[in-house]
Coordinates of C-alpha atoms in Angstrom, one line a residue:
X235 CA 48.7 148.9 99.8
X236 CA 51.6 148.1 97.4
X237 CA 55.2 147.8 97.3
X238 CA 56.7 151.1 95.9
X239 CA 60.3 150.9 96.6
X240 CA 63.0 148.1 96.9
X241 CA 66.1 149.5 98.5
X242 CA 69.1 146.8 99.1
X243 CA 72.1 148.2 100.8
X244 CA 76.1 146.5 101.1
X245 CA 77.5 148.2 104.3
X246 CA 81.1 146.5 104.5
X247 CA 80.1 142.5 105.2
X248 CA 76.6 143.5 106.1
X249 CA 73.4 143.4 103.9
X250 CA 70.1 144.9 104.4
X251 CA 66.7 145.6 102.6
X252 CA 64.5 148.4 103.3
X253 CA 60.8 147.4 101.5
X254 CA 58.9 150.9 100.8
X255 CA 55.1 151.0 100.4
X256 CA 52.2 153.2 99.1
X257 CA 51.0 153.7 103.0
X258 CA 54.3 155.3 104.0
X259 CA 55.5 152.1 106.0
X260 CA 58.8 150.6 105.3
X261 CA 59.6 147.2 106.5
X262 CA 63.6 146.5 107.0
X263 CA 65.2 142.8 106.8
X264 CA 69.3 141.2 106.5
X265 CA 70.8 138.6 104.7
X266 CA 73.4 136.8 106.7
X267 CA 75.8 134.9 104.1
X268 CA 78.2 137.8 105.1
X269 CA 80.8 135.9 102.7
X270 CA 79.2 137.4 99.4
X271 CA 77.0 140.5 100.1
X272 CA 77.4 142.0 96.9
X273 CA 76.1 138.6 95.3
X274 CA 72.9 138.8 97.3
X275 CA 72.8 142.2 96.4
X276 CA 72.9 141.4 93.1
X277 CA 69.9 139.0 93.5
X278 CA 67.7 140.9 95.6
X279 CA 68.1 143.4 92.6
X280 CA 66.8 141.1 90.2
X281 CA 63.9 140.7 92.5
X282 CA 62.5 144.0 91.8
X283 CA 60.7 143.7 89.0
X284 CA 58.6 141.5 90.6
X285 CA 58.3 143.2 94.1
X286 CA 57.6 146.6 92.8
X287 CA 53.4 147.0 92.6
X288 CA 53.3 143.6 94.2
X289 CA 51.1 143.2 97.7
X290 CA 53.2 143.0 100.5
X291 CA 50.7 140.9 102.7
X292 CA 51.0 137.7 100.2
X293 CA 54.6 136.6 101.8
X294 CA 53.9 133.1 101.2
X295 CA 53.7 133.5 97.9
X296 CA 56.4 136.4 97.3
X297 CA 58.7 133.6 98.8
X298 CA 57.8 130.5 96.6
X299 CA 57.8 133.3 93.6
X300 CA 61.3 134.6 94.5
X301 CA 62.7 131.0 95.3
X302 CA 61.4 129.8 92.2
X303 CA 61.8 132.4 89.4
X304 CA 65.1 130.9 88.0
X305 CA 66.4 127.1 88.2
X306 CA 69.3 127.7 90.3
X307 CA 69.7 127.3 94.4
X308 CA 72.1 128.1 96.9
X309 CA 73.0 130.1 99.7
X310 CA 73.2 133.4 98.1
X311 CA 69.5 132.9 96.7
X312 CA 67.8 131.9 100.1
X313 CA 69.5 135.1 101.6
X314 CA 68.3 137.4 99.3
X315 CA 65.0 135.6 99.7
X316 CA 65.4 135.7 103.5
X317 CA 66.2 139.5 103.8
X318 CA 62.9 140.3 102.1
X319 CA 61.4 138.0 104.2
X320 CA 62.0 139.3 107.3
X321 CA 60.9 142.7 105.6
X322 CA 57.8 141.5 104.4
X323 CA 57.2 140.2 108.4
X324 CA 57.8 143.6 109.5
X325 CA 55.5 145.1 107.3
X326 CA 52.7 143.1 108.0
X327 CA 53.3 143.8 111.7
X328 CA 53.5 147.3 111.8
X329 CA 50.3 147.2 109.0
X330 CA 48.2 145.5 111.8
X331 CA 50.0 146.9 114.7
X332 CA 51.3 143.7 116.5
X333 CA 54.7 142.3 116.9
X334 CA 55.7 139.5 114.8
X335 CA 55.4 136.9 117.2
X336 CA 51.5 137.5 117.2
X337 CA 51.3 136.4 113.5
X338 CA 53.3 133.6 114.3
X339 CA 50.6 132.0 116.6
X340 CA 51.1 134.4 120.1
X341 CA 53.8 134.0 122.4
X342 CA 54.5 130.8 124.4
X343 CA 57.7 132.2 126.6
X344 CA 57.9 135.0 128.4
X345 CA 61.2 136.2 127.9
X346 CA 64.6 134.9 125.4
X347 CA 67.1 133.0 127.4
X348 CA 70.6 133.9 125.4
X349 CA 73.8 132.2 125.0
X350 CA 77.2 134.5 124.6
X351 CA 79.6 134.0 122.0
X352 CA 83.1 134.1 123.5
X353 CA 85.5 135.3 121.3
X354 CA 89.0 133.7 123.0
X355 CA 90.7 131.2 122.4
X356 CA 92.6 128.8 125.0
X357 CA 92.1 127.4 128.2
X358 CA 92.8 130.5 130.2
X359 CA 91.2 133.4 128.2
X360 CA 88.2 131.4 127.6
X361 CA 87.8 130.6 131.1
X362 CA 88.1 134.5 132.2
X363 CA 85.6 135.1 129.3
X364 CA 83.2 132.6 130.8
X365 CA 83.6 133.8 134.3
X366 CA 82.6 137.4 132.9
X367 CA 79.5 136.3 131.1
X368 CA 78.4 134.5 134.0
X369 CA 79.1 137.6 136.3
X370 CA 77.2 139.3 133.8
X371 CA 73.8 137.0 134.1
X372 CA 74.3 134.2 131.1
X373 CA 73.3 130.8 131.8
X374 CA 74.9 129.6 128.8
X375 CA 78.2 130.1 126.9
X376 CA 79.7 129.2 123.6
X377 CA 83.4 128.7 122.7
X378 CA 85.3 127.0 120.2
X379 CA 88.1 125.0 122.4
X380 CA 90.1 123.9 119.5
X381 CA 93.7 125.0 119.9
X382 CA 94.7 127.2 117.1
X383 CA 97.5 124.8 115.2
X384 CA 94.4 122.1 115.2
X385 CA 95.3 121.2 111.4
X386 CA 99.0 120.2 112.4
X387 CA 98.5 118.4 115.6
X388 CA 98.5 114.5 115.9
X389 CA 95.1 112.9 117.0
X390 CA 96.4 112.7 120.8
X391 CA 97.4 116.2 121.3
X392 CA 94.3 117.5 119.3
X393 CA 92.1 115.1 121.7
X394 CA 93.7 115.9 124.5
X395 CA 94.1 120.0 124.2
X396 CA 90.9 120.2 123.1
X397 CA 89.1 118.4 126.1
X398 CA 91.6 120.4 128.5
X399 CA 90.1 123.6 127.2
X400 CA 86.6 122.3 127.7
X401 CA 87.3 121.2 131.0
X402 CA 88.9 124.6 131.8
X403 CA 85.6 126.2 131.0
X404 CA 83.3 123.9 132.6
X405 CA 85.7 123.7 136.1
X406 CA 85.7 128.1 136.1
X407 CA 81.3 128.2 135.3
X408 CA 80.3 125.2 137.7
X409 CA 77.6 122.6 136.6
X410 CA 74.7 125.5 136.3
X411 CA 75.8 127.1 133.1
X412 CA 75.3 125.1 129.6
X413 CA 77.9 124.7 127.5
X414 CA 77.9 125.2 123.6
X415 CA 81.2 123.9 121.6
X416 CA 81.7 125.1 118.3
X417 CA 83.9 122.8 116.0
X418 CA 83.5 125.4 113.4
X419 CA 83.7 122.3 110.7
X420 CA 87.3 122.3 111.4
X421 CA 87.5 118.5 111.7
X422 CA 87.4 115.3 109.4
X423 CA 84.9 112.6 110.4
X424 CA 87.5 110.9 111.6
X425 CA 88.7 113.3 113.7
X426 CA 85.1 113.9 115.0
X427 CA 84.9 110.5 116.4
X428 CA 87.6 110.7 119.0
X429 CA 87.3 114.4 119.5
X430 CA 83.7 114.8 120.4
X431 CA 83.2 111.6 123.1
X432 CA 86.4 113.0 124.7
X433 CA 84.3 116.0 125.5
X434 CA 81.3 113.6 127.3
X435 CA 82.1 114.0 130.6
X436 CA 81.7 117.8 130.8
X437 CA 78.4 117.2 129.8
X438 CA 77.7 120.0 127.0
X439 CA 74.8 121.2 125.7
X440 CA 75.6 120.3 122.5
X441 CA 78.8 120.1 120.2
X442 CA 78.1 122.0 117.2
X443 CA 79.2 121.4 113.4
X444 CA 82.8 119.2 114.0
X445 CA 83.1 118.4 109.9
X446 CA 82.9 120.5 106.7
X447 CA 79.2 121.0 105.1
X448 CA 79.9 119.5 101.6
X449 CA 77.7 116.9 102.8
X450 CA 74.0 116.7 104.4
X451 CA 74.4 112.7 105.0
X452 CA 78.3 113.0 106.4
X453 CA 77.0 115.4 108.8
X454 CA 74.0 113.4 109.9
X455 CA 76.1 110.1 110.2
X456 CA 78.3 112.2 112.9
X457 CA 75.2 113.1 114.8
X458 CA 74.0 109.5 114.8
X459 CA 77.2 108.1 115.6
X460 CA 77.8 110.8 118.5
X461 CA 76.6 108.7 121.4
X462 CA 76.1 110.6 124.7
X463 CA 76.9 114.1 123.1
X464 CA 74.2 116.0 121.6
X465 CA 75.0 117.6 118.3
X466 CA 74.0 120.4 116.3
X467 CA 74.0 121.2 112.7
X468 CA 72.5 123.7 110.5
X469 CA 74.0 127.5 110.6
X470 CA 75.0 127.0 106.5
X471 CA 72.1 124.9 105.6
X472 CA 69.3 127.0 104.1
X473 CA 66.5 124.5 103.2
X474 CA 63.8 122.5 104.2
X475 CA 64.8 120.1 102.4
X476 CA 68.3 120.1 103.9
X477 CA 67.2 120.0 107.6
X478 CA 64.6 117.1 106.6
X479 CA 67.2 114.9 105.3
X480 CA 69.6 115.8 108.3
X481 CA 67.1 114.9 110.5
X482 CA 66.1 112.1 108.9
X483 CA 69.1 110.4 108.5
X484 CA 70.8 111.8 112.2
X485 CA 67.5 112.0 114.3
X486 CA 67.1 114.0 117.0
X487 CA 69.5 117.1 117.6
X488 CA 69.8 120.8 118.0
X489 CA 68.9 122.3 114.7
X490 CA 71.0 125.8 113.8
X491 CA 68.9 128.0 110.9
X492 CA 70.3 131.5 110.7
X493 CA 67.1 133.3 109.7
X494 CA 69.1 135.8 107.2
X495 CA 70.4 132.6 105.4
X496 CA 67.5 129.9 105.7
X497 CA 64.7 131.6 103.8
X498 CA 63.8 134.2 106.5
X499 CA 60.9 134.0 109.3
X500 CA 58.7 131.7 106.6
X501 CA 61.4 129.2 106.4
X502 CA 62.7 128.9 109.8
X503 CA 59.3 128.3 111.4
X504 CA 59.0 125.4 109.1
X505 CA 62.7 124.5 109.8
X506 CA 61.4 124.6 114.0
X507 CA 57.9 122.3 112.5
X508 CA 60.6 119.5 111.3
X509 CA 62.4 119.4 113.8
X510 CA 59.4 119.5 116.6
X511 CA 58.0 116.5 114.3
X512 CA 61.6 114.6 115.1
X513 CA 62.1 115.6 118.9
X514 CA 64.4 118.1 118.4
X515 CA 65.1 121.3 119.2
X516 CA 66.3 125.1 117.5
X517 CA 69.1 127.0 118.7
X518 CA 69.1 129.5 115.5
X519 CA 72.2 130.9 114.5
X520 CA 73.1 134.3 115.0
X521 CA 76.3 136.3 114.9
X522 CA 75.2 139.6 112.9
X523 CA 73.6 142.3 115.0
X524 CA 70.7 143.4 116.1
X525 CA 68.3 143.1 113.0
X526 CA 68.8 139.6 112.9
X527 CA 69.0 138.8 116.7
X528 CA 65.0 140.1 116.6
X529 CA 64.0 138.2 113.8
X530 CA 65.1 135.2 115.5
X531 CA 63.6 136.3 118.5
X532 CA 60.4 136.6 117.1
X533 CA 60.4 133.0 116.2
X534 CA 61.9 131.5 119.5
X535 CA 58.7 133.1 121.5
X536 CA 56.3 131.7 119.2
X537 CA 57.8 128.0 118.9
X538 CA 57.1 125.1 121.5
X539 CA 60.8 123.6 120.9
X540 CA 63.3 126.8 121.3
X541 CA 66.2 126.4 123.8
X542 CA 68.7 129.0 124.0
X543 CA 69.3 132.3 121.5
X544 CA 72.9 132.9 120.3
X545 CA 73.7 136.4 121.3
X546 CA 77.2 138.3 120.5
X547 CA 78.7 141.1 122.2
X548 CA 78.7 142.5 118.4
X549 CA 74.8 143.3 119.7
X550 CA 75.8 145.1 122.7
X551 CA 78.2 146.9 120.6
X552 CA 75.8 148.0 117.6
X553 CA 73.2 149.0 120.2
X554 CA 73.3 152.5 118.6
X555 CA 74.1 151.4 115.2
X556 CA 72.2 151.3 111.9
X557 CA 69.7 148.8 112.9
X558 CA 68.3 149.9 117.0
X559 CA 66.6 147.0 118.5
X560 CA 63.1 148.1 120.5
X561 CA 64.5 145.5 123.6
X562 CA 68.1 145.7 125.6
X563 CA 70.1 142.6 126.9
X564 CA 69.0 142.2 130.9
X565 CA 71.6 139.8 131.8
X566 CA 71.1 136.8 130.3
X567 CA 67.9 137.4 128.8
X568 CA 66.1 139.6 126.1
X569 CA 62.5 140.9 127.0
X570 CA 59.8 139.7 124.4
X571 CA 59.5 142.5 122.1
X572 CA 56.0 144.8 122.1
X573 CA 56.4 147.1 119.3
X574 CA 54.5 146.7 116.0
X575 CA 56.7 144.5 113.7
X576 CA 60.4 143.1 114.3
X577 CA 61.0 146.5 116.6
X578 CA 64.0 147.5 114.9
X579 CA 64.6 151.1 113.6
X580 CA 67.1 150.7 110.4
X581 CA 68.9 154.0 109.7
X582 CA 71.2 153.7 106.9
X583 CA 71.9 157.7 106.1
X584 CA 75.5 158.0 106.1
X585 CA 76.3 154.5 108.0
X586 CA 79.6 153.4 107.4
X587 CA 80.8 149.9 106.4
X588 CA 80.5 147.6 108.9
X589 CA 82.9 144.3 109.9
X590 CA 80.7 142.0 111.4
X591 CA 83.0 138.5 110.9
X592 CA 86.2 140.3 111.6
X593 CA 88.0 138.1 108.7
X594 CA 89.0 138.9 105.1
X595 CA 87.3 136.3 103.2
X596 CA 90.6 134.8 101.3
X597 CA 92.1 134.3 105.1
X598 CA 91.5 130.6 105.7
X599 CA 94.0 128.4 107.8
X600 CA 96.6 126.7 105.7
X601 CA 98.4 123.3 107.0
X602 CA 102.2 123.6 107.7
X603 CA 102.4 122.2 104.1
X604 CA 100.7 124.8 102.4
X605 CA 97.6 122.9 101.8
X606 CA 93.9 124.3 102.8
X607 CA 93.0 123.2 106.4
X608 CA 89.2 122.8 105.1
X609 CA 89.7 120.9 102.4
X610 CA 88.8 117.7 104.1

């Protein structure tokens, strides 16, 4: 068996890969560098000479060959490697007639717990969405409690408003539902020192990404100093070396690799093993539709330190879209897939461009003085 065709397709802010083989199988993958899908596509095009005619079963070899081809690194490269890697695992599972999780050591759980992403802002909207999620069977919800004008508030107002919104959600769902608090890299380290401890009394399962991702050591420092509040980091990191430094400097925490960004299934399982060695848990990042959800589910099924899988309402909306999963959500859980490979059917024929993020890339928050709010 050899790879006979490499198909890379950009649909809006979505990017998919299909690998065709000489025995008629097709492996499917997706990247998660949603800001620059055309750049990821260009890198996959550069991979083509290596992949054509290659044995698709040499997954680890291909990972290193593609990652080390040129002396350049970054999320665009790792996302391209991830899409190809996921497709190679899909091919291997299909060839052997088993689901990917079986190739990763077999299942360690019978179903996958989900936390629902809540899209609202403000206490009232988030509390209502959280109540609806719990009524639908979810046992965990994730939300951003920062006010929309966070960049121009006094520190006191920033802290009290964020805490009040978190309190509204906790009061609505009670103590039997886990809260995952997402701060979307909006704070400075000094703001985080005030905001994060204020959330402690609401007992969040985790508080994620309070500061920008420019420095691994700065993220680790915030995690280490956030006593009493479990921290989560890593959705924009993309190598085992970055996660190694994060865990070594910041200690046990929730790691958040995105399989479509952090080198695919091959690399994410190594990140999970690093986390396990640090008594840390895996809550993989995921918000770009059913294909990456299913890739994440196979990893979740096979690792011991999985806690809860991120799940976007987009998965329900795209259930009949170009990427169709073999399993459907059952309340707040996904069944473990039993189909060979990923268990995803990808049909890009006449597929329309997708809007997976809902945000034009150039639209970012500005402070009242006109400066970029993220530049901290």
